[in-house]
Coordinates of C-alpha atoms and ligand atoms in Angstrom, one line a residue:
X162 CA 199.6 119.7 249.7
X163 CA 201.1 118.4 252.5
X164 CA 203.9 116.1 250.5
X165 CA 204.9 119.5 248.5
X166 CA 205.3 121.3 251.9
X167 CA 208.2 118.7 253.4
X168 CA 209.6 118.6 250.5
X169 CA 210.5 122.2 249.8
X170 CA 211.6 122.5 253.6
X171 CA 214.3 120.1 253.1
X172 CA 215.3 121.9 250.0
X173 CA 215.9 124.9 252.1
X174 CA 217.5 123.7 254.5
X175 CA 220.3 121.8 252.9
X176 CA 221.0 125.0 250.9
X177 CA 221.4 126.8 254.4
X178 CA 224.0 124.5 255.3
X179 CA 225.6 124.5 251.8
X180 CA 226.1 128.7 252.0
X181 CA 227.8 128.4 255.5
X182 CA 231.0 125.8 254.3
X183 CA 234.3 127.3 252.1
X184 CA 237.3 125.7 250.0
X185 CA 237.8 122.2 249.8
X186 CA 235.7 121.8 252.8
X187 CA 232.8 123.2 251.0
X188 CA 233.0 120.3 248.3
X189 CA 232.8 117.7 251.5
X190 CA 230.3 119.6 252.4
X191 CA 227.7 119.9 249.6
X192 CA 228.7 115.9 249.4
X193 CA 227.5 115.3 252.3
X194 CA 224.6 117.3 252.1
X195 CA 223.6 116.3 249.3
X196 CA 223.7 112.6 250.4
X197 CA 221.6 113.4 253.4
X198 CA 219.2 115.2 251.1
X199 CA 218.2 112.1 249.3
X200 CA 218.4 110.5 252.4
X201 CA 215.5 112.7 254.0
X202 CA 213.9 112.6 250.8
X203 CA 213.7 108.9 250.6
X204 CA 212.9 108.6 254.1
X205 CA 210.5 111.2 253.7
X206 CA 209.5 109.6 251.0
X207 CA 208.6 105.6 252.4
X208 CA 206.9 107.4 255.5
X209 CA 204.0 108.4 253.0
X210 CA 203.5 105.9 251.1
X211 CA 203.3 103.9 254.6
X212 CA 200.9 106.5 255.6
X213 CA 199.1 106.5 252.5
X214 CA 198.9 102.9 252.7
X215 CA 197.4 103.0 255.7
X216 CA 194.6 105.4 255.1
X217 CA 193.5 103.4 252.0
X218 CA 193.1 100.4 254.0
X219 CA 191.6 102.0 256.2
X220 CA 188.6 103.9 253.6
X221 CA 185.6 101.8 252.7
X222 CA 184.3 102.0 249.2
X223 CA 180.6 103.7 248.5
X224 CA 179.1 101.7 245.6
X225 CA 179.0 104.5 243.5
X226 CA 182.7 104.5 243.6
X227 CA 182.6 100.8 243.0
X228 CA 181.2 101.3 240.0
X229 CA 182.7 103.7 238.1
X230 CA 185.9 101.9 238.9
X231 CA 184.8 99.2 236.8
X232 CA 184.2 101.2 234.3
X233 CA 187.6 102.9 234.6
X234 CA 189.9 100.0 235.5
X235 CA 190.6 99.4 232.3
X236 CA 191.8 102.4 231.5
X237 CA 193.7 105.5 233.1
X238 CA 194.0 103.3 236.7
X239 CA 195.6 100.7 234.7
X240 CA 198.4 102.6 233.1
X241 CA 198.6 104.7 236.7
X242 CA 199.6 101.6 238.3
X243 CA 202.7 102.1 236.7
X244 CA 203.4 105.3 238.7
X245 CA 203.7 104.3 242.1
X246 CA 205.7 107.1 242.9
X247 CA 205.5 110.4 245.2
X248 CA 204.4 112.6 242.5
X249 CA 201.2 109.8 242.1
X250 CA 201.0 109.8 246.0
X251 CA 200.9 114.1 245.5
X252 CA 198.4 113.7 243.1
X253 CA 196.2 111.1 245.7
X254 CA 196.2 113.3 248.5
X255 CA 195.2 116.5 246.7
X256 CA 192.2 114.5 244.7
X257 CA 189.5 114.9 247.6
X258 CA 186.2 113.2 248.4
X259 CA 184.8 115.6 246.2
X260 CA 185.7 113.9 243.0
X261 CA 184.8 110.0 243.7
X262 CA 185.6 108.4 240.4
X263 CA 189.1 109.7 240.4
X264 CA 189.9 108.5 244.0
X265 CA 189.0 105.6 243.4
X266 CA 191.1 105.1 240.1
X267 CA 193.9 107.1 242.4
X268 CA 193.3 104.4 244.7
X269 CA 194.6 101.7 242.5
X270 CA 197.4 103.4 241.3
X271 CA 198.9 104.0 244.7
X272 CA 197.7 100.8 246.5
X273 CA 199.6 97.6 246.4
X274 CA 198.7 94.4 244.2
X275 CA 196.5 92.8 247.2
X276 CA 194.6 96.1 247.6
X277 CA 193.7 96.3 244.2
X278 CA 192.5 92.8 244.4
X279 CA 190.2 94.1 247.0
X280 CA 188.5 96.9 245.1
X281 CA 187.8 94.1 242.3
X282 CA 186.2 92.0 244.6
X283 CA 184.1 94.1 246.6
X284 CA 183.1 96.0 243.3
X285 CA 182.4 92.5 241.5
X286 CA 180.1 91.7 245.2
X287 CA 178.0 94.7 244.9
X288 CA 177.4 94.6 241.0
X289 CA 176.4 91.0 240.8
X290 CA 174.2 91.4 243.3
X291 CA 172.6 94.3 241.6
X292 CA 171.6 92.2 238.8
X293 CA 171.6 88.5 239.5
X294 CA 169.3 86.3 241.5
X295 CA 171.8 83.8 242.6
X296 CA 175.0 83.7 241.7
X297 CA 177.5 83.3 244.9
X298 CA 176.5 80.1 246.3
X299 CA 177.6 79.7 250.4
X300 CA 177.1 76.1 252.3
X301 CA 174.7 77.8 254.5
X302 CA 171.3 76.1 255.2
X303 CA 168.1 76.8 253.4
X304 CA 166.2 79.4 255.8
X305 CA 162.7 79.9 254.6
X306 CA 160.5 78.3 251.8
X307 CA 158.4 75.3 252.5
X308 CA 160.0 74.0 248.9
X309 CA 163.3 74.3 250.2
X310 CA 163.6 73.2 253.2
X311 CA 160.9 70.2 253.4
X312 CA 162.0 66.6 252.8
X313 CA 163.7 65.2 255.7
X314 CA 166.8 63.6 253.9
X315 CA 166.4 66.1 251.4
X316 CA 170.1 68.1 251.7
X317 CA 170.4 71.3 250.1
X318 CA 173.1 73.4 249.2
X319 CA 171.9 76.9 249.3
X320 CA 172.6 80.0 247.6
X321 CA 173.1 82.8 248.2
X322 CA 174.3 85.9 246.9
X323 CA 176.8 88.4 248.6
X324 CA 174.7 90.7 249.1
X325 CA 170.8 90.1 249.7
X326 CA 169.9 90.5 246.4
X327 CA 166.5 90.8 244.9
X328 CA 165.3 87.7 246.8
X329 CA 165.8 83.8 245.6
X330 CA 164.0 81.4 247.2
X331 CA 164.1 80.9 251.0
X332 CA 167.4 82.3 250.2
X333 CA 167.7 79.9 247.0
X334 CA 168.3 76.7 247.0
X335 CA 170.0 74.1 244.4
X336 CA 169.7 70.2 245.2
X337 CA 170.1 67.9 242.7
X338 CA 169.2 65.4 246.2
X339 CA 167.5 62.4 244.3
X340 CA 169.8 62.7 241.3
X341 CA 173.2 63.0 243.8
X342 CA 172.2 60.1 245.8
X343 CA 171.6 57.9 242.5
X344 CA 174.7 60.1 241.0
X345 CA 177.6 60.5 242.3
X346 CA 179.2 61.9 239.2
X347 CA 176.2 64.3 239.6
X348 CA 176.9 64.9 243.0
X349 CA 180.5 65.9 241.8
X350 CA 179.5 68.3 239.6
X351 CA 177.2 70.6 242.2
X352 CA 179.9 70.4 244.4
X353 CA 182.5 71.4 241.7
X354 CA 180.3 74.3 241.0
X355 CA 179.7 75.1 244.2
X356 CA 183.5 75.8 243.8
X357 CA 183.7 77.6 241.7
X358 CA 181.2 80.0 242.4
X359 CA 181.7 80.3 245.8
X360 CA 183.1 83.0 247.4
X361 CA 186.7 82.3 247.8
X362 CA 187.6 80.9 251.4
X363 CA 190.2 82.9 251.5
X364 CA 188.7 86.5 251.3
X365 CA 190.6 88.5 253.8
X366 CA 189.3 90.2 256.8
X367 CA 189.5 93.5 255.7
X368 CA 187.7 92.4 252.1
X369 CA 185.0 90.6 253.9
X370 CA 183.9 94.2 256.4
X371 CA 183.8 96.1 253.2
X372 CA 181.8 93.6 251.4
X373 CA 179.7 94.0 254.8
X374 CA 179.7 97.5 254.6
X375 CA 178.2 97.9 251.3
X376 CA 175.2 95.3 252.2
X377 CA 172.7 97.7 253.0
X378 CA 172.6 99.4 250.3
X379 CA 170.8 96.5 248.3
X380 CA 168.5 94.6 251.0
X381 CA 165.6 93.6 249.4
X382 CA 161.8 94.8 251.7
X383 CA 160.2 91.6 251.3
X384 CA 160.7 88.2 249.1
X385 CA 157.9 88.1 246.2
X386 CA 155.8 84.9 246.1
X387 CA 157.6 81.7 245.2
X388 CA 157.7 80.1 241.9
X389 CA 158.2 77.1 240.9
X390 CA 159.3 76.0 237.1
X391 CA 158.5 72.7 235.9
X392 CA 160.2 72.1 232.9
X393 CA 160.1 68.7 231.2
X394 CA 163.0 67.2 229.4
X395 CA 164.3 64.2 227.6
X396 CA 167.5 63.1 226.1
X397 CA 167.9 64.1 222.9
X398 CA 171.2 66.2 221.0
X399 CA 169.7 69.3 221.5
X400 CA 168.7 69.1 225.5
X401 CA 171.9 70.8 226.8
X402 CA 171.4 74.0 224.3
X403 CA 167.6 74.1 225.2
X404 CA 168.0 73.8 229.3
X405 CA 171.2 76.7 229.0
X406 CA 168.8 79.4 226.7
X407 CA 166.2 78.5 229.5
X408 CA 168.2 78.5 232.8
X409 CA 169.8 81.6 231.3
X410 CA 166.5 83.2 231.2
X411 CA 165.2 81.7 234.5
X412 CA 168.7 83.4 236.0
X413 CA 166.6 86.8 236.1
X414 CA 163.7 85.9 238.4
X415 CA 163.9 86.1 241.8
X416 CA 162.4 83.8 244.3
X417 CA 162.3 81.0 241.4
X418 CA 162.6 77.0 242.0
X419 CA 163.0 75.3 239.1
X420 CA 162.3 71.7 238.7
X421 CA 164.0 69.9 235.7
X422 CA 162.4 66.4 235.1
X423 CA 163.8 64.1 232.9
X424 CA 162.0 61.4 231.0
X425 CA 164.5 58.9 231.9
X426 CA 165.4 56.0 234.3
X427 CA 167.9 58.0 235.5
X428 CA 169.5 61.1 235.6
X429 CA 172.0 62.4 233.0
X430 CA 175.4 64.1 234.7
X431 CA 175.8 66.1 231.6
X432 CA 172.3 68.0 232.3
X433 CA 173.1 67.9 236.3
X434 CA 176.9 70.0 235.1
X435 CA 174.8 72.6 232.9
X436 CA 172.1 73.2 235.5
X437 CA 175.2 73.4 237.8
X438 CA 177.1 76.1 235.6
X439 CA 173.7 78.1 234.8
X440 CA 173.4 78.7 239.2
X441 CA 169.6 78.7 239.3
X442 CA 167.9 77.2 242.2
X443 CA 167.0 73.6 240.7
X444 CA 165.7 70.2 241.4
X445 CA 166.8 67.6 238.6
X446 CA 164.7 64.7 238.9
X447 CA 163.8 61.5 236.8
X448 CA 160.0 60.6 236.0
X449 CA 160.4 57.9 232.4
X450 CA 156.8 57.9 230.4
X451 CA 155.4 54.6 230.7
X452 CA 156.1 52.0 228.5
X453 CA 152.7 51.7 227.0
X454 CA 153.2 55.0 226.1
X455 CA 156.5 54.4 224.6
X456 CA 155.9 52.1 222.2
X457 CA 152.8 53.7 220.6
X458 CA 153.0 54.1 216.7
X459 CA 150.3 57.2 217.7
X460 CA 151.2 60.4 219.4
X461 CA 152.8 60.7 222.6
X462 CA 151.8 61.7 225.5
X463 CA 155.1 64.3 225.5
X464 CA 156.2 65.3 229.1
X465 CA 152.8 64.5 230.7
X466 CA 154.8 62.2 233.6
X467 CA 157.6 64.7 234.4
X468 CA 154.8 67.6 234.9
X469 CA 152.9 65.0 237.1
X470 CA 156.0 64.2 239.3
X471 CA 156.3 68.2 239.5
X472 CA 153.1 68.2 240.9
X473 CA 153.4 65.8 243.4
X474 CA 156.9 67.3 244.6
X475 CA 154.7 70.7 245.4
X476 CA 152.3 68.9 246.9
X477 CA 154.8 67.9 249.4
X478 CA 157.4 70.3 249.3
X479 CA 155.6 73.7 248.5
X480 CA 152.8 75.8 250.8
X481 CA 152.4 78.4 248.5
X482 CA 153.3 80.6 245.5
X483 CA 152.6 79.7 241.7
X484 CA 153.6 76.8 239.7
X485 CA 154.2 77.3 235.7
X486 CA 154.7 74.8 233.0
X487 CA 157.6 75.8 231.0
X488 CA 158.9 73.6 228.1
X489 CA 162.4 73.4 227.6
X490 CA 162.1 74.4 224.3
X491 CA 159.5 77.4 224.7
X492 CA 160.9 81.5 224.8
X493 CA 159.8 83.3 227.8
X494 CA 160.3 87.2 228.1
X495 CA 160.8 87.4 232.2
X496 CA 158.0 90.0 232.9
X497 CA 155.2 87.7 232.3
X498 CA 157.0 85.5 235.5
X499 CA 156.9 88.7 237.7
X500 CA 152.9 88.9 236.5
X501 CA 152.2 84.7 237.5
X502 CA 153.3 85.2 240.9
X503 CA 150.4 87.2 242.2
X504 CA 147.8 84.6 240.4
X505 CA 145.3 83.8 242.9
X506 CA 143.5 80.8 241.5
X507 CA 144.5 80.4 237.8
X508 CA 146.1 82.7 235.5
X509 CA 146.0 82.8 231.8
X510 CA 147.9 84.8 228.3
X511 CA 148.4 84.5 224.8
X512 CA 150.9 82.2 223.5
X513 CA 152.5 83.3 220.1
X514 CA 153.5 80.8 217.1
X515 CA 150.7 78.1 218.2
X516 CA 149.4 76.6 215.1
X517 CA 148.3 78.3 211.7
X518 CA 146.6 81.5 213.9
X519 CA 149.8 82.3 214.7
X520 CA 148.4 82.7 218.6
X521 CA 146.9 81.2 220.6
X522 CA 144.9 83.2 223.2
X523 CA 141.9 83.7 225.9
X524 CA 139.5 86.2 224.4
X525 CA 138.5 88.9 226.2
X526 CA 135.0 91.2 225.5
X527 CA 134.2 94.1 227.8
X528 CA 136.8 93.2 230.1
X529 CA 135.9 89.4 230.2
X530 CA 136.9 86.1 229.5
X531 CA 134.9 84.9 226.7
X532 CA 135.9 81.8 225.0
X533 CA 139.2 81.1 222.9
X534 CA 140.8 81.9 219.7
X535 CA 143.3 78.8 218.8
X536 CA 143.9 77.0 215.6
X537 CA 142.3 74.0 216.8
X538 CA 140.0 73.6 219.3
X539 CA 139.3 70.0 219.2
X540 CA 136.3 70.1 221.8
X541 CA 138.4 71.0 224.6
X542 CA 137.1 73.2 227.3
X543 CA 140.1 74.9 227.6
X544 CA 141.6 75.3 224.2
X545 CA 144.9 76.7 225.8
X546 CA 149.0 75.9 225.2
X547 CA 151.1 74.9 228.0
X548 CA 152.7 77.8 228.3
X549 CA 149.8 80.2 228.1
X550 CA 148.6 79.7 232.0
X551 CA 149.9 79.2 235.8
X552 CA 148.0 78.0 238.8
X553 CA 148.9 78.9 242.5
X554 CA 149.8 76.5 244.7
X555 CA 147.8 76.8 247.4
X556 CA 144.6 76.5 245.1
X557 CA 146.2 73.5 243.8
X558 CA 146.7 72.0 246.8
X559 CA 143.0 72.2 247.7
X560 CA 142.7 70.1 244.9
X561 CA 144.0 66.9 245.9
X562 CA 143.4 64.8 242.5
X563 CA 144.2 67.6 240.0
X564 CA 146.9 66.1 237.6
X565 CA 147.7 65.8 233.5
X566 CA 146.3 62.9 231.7
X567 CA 148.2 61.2 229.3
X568 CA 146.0 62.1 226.6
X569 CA 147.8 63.4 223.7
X570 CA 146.4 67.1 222.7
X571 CA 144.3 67.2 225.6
X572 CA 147.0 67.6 228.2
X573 CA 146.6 71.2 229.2
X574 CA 142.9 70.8 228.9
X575 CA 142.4 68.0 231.0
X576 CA 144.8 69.3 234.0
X577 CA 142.7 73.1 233.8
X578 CA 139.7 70.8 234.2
X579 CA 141.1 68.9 236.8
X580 CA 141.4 71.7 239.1
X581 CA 137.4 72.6 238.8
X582 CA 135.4 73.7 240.7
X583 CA 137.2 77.0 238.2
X584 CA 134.7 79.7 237.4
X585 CA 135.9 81.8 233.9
X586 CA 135.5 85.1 236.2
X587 CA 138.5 83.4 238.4
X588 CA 140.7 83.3 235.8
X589 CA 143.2 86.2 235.9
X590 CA 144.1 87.7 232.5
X591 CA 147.6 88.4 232.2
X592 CA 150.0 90.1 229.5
X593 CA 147.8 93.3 229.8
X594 CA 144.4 91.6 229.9
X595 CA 145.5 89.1 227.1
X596 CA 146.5 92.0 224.7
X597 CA 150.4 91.3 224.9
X598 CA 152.4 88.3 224.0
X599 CA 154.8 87.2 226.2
X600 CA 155.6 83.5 225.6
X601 CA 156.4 81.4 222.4
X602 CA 155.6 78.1 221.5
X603 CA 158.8 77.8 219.6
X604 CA 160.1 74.6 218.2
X605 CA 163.7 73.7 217.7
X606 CA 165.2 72.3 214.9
X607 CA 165.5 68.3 214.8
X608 CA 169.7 67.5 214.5
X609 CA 171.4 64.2 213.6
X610 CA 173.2 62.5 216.7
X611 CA 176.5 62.9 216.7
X612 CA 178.8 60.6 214.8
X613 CA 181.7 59.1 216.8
X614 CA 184.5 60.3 217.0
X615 CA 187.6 58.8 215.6
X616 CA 189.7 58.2 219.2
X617 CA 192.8 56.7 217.2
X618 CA 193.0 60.0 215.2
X619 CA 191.9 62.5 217.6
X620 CA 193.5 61.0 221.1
X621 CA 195.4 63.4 222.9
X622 CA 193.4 66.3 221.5
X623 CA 190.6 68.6 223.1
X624 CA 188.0 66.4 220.6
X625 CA 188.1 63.5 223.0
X626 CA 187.0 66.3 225.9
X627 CA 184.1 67.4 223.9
X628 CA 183.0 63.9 222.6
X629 CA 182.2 63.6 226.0
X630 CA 179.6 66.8 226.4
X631 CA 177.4 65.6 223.4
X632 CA 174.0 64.1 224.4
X633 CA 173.5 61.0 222.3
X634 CA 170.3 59.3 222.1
Ligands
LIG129 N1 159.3 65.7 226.3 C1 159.6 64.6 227.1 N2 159.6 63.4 226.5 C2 159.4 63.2 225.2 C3 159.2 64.3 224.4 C4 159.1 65.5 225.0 O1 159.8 64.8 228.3 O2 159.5 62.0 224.8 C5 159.3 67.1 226.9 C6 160.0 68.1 226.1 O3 161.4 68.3 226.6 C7 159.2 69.4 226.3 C8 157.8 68.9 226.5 O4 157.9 67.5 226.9 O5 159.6 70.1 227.5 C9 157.0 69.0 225.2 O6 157.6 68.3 224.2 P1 157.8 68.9 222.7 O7 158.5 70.2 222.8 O8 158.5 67.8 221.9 O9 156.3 69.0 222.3 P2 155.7 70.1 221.3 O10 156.1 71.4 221.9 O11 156.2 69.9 220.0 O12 154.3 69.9 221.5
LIG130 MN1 157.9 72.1 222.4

């Protein structure tokens, strides 16, 4: 206890000189000795927590220390800031390496406001990066991935997270390229995100080497294989509710591109802000249905020229990897993504709440693929749901013509047949051989557009902000 140890010295001291004085020159005496005892002290005093100070700065933080102060923060450390005092700078030198959770809350009750900043940020580095694919966006350039990096005036802002975290593709990528250049309100947004997820410019020195220093810890071996999301969309009051439940979900696998095409002219700023705010690599694109299409009393052909403009974006911009269909109004549980991106040729798994069976699914006998079970099978070949199967890219890509007719019920169907030549014993069987469900044909609920809103009543409230974020049709 080194603190302790000055401290009494001076204490003894001071008495020594105190015994030696008499009469009224004893009363000067202990005055002044006891002025240059708090002087001592105080001096003493400053020159630790200088010292202290010092050292802190000096200490990197493990991750394990990082985390439990999270957990403590809140608590004991907060109420501790409140004692920056000696006795708290005692108490910090005697709590020893030994005891990491209680240094570490020690540390923020004898370090100064900007130091405590630092043990936020680092611990916020390493945590997010534990869990999240990509969630600290940097300007840097896209490194790897043929997806990524390929069109020539095709700019990319890239993300990337702190630390190297579990992999996101070619270091992750958002571009909303197409949509910026017809955008710029679009363009706005990414880069207002891009803001505001970005790691502040104005880290310090010292919080930037012990972000470094806590890197290694969470490097990824090797990237999984690529996937890429095509997700069709259209304008309609619930799009922005159905794209955040499906970015959200997207947010937890790795190495993922995900290509959002609207059936529009052109692209909406509203979606281009959520995609934005969700931080999942994306490409927001525009491919309309044709008008023929359109205007049909029948059924539509629903998403069938957004997948096909997915298609021919991998067919420029992607080498390899899988490529999934997933509706924007469809629930995914996030293993069955991990399971697609080893698919060699096509891959294919039950789809719950598909017409009155409840499922729709491959069926399997003795460990084979042997026909379909699926409310209606409509003489299809392959009596599948969108979101029951995946198809790698480099098989696709060795199939020049494959593509989705506009043929309404027969869309999955005629894209599997498409890619022949396709034997049945090429098929992989996912979802524990087809024995699991994974994936959900849900439907969401129609709703009303919006009414307008009364300006006159409502101006100068936060109504006229909101107005704003509803998708009409
Ligand atoms: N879709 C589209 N244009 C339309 C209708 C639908 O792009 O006019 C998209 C929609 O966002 C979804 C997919 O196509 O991702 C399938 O549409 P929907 O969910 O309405 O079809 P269902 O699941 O009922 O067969
Ligand atoms: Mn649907």
């Amino acid at each position: 206890m080194k603190g302790g140890g000055a401290y009494i010295n001076i204490g003894s001291s001071s008495s020594s000189i105190n015994s030696s004085g008499s009469g009224s020159g004893s009363k000067m005496t202990l005055g002044k000795s006891v002025k240059m005892y708090l002087t001592i002290f105080i001096a003493t005093t400053c020159i630790y927590m200088v010292l202290y100070q010092y050292h802190m700065s000096r200490e990197p933080f493990s991750p394990s220390e990082v985390g439990k102060h999270q957990e403590k923060s809140s608590s004991s450390s907060y109420i501790a800031s409140y004692l920056w005092s000696p006795i708290s700078l005692l108490m910090a030198n005697n709590l020893t390496s030994n005891n990491a959770t209680t240094t570490t809350t020690t540390t923020v009750a004898t370090t100064t406001v900007s130091n405590v900043d630092q043990v936020q940020e680092s611990s916020f580095g390493s945590i997010q990066s534990v869990s999240l694919a990509a969630t600290r966006p940097t300007l840097t350039s896209s490194s790897a991935s043929a997806s990524a990096s390929g069109g020539g005036a095709h700019k990319t802002a890239t993300t990337t997270s702190t630390t190297p975290a579990p992999a996101t593709i070619g270091s992750a990528v958002t571009a909303t390229t197409r949509s910026t250049k017809a955008n710029p309100s679009a363009k706005k947004a990414t880069a207002n995100a891009a803001k505001a997820l970005a790691p502040s410019t104005s880290m310090s020195q010292s919080q930037l080497d012990a972000a470094h220093k806590i890197q290694p810890t969470f490097v990824a071996a090797s990237q999984p294989p690529p996937l890429y999301i095509i997700t069709p969309t259209y304008r309609r009051p619930e799009q922005l509710a159905e794209l955040t439940r499906l970015g959200y979900t997207l947010k937890h696998v790795a190495n993922l591109l995900w290509l959002v095409i609207e059936d529009a002219n052109k692209t909406n700023p509203l979606v281009a802000h959520t995609l934005d705010r969700i931080g999942v690599p994306y490409e927001y694109m525009v491919a309309p249905m044709p008008e023929k299409y359109k205007q049909t009393k029948k059924a539509k052909p629903r998403g069938v020229s957004n997948r096909n403009r997915g298609l021919e974006y991998l067919r420029q911009h992607a080498t390899e990897g899988v490529l999934y269909f997933a509706d924007d109004d469809n629930t995914y549980d996030i293993s069955i993504f991990e399971q697609m991106r080893y698919i060699s040729k096509v891959g294919m798994w039950p789809v719950g709440l598909v017409t009155k069976t409840g499922v729709s699914s491959p069926i399997i006998r003795n460990g084979k693929l042997d026909g379909y079970y699926d409310g209606w099978i409509g003489g299809r070949k392959y009596p599948v749901d969108m979101a029951g199967f995946a198809v790698n890219i480099k098989f696709l890509r060795q199939r020049p013509h494959a593509q989705m007719p506009f043929k309404p019920g027969y869309e999955e169907d005629g894209f599997l047949r498409s890619l022949a030549p396709l034997d049945n014993n090429e098929i992989d069987l996912l979802a524990d051989e087809c024995r699991d469900i994974l994936t959900w044909h849900t439907q969401t609920k129609k709703n009303p557009p919006a009414q307008a809103l009364n300006k006159t009543r409502y101006s100068n409230t936060n109504l006229v902000h909101i107005d704003k974020l509803l998708v009409r049709p």
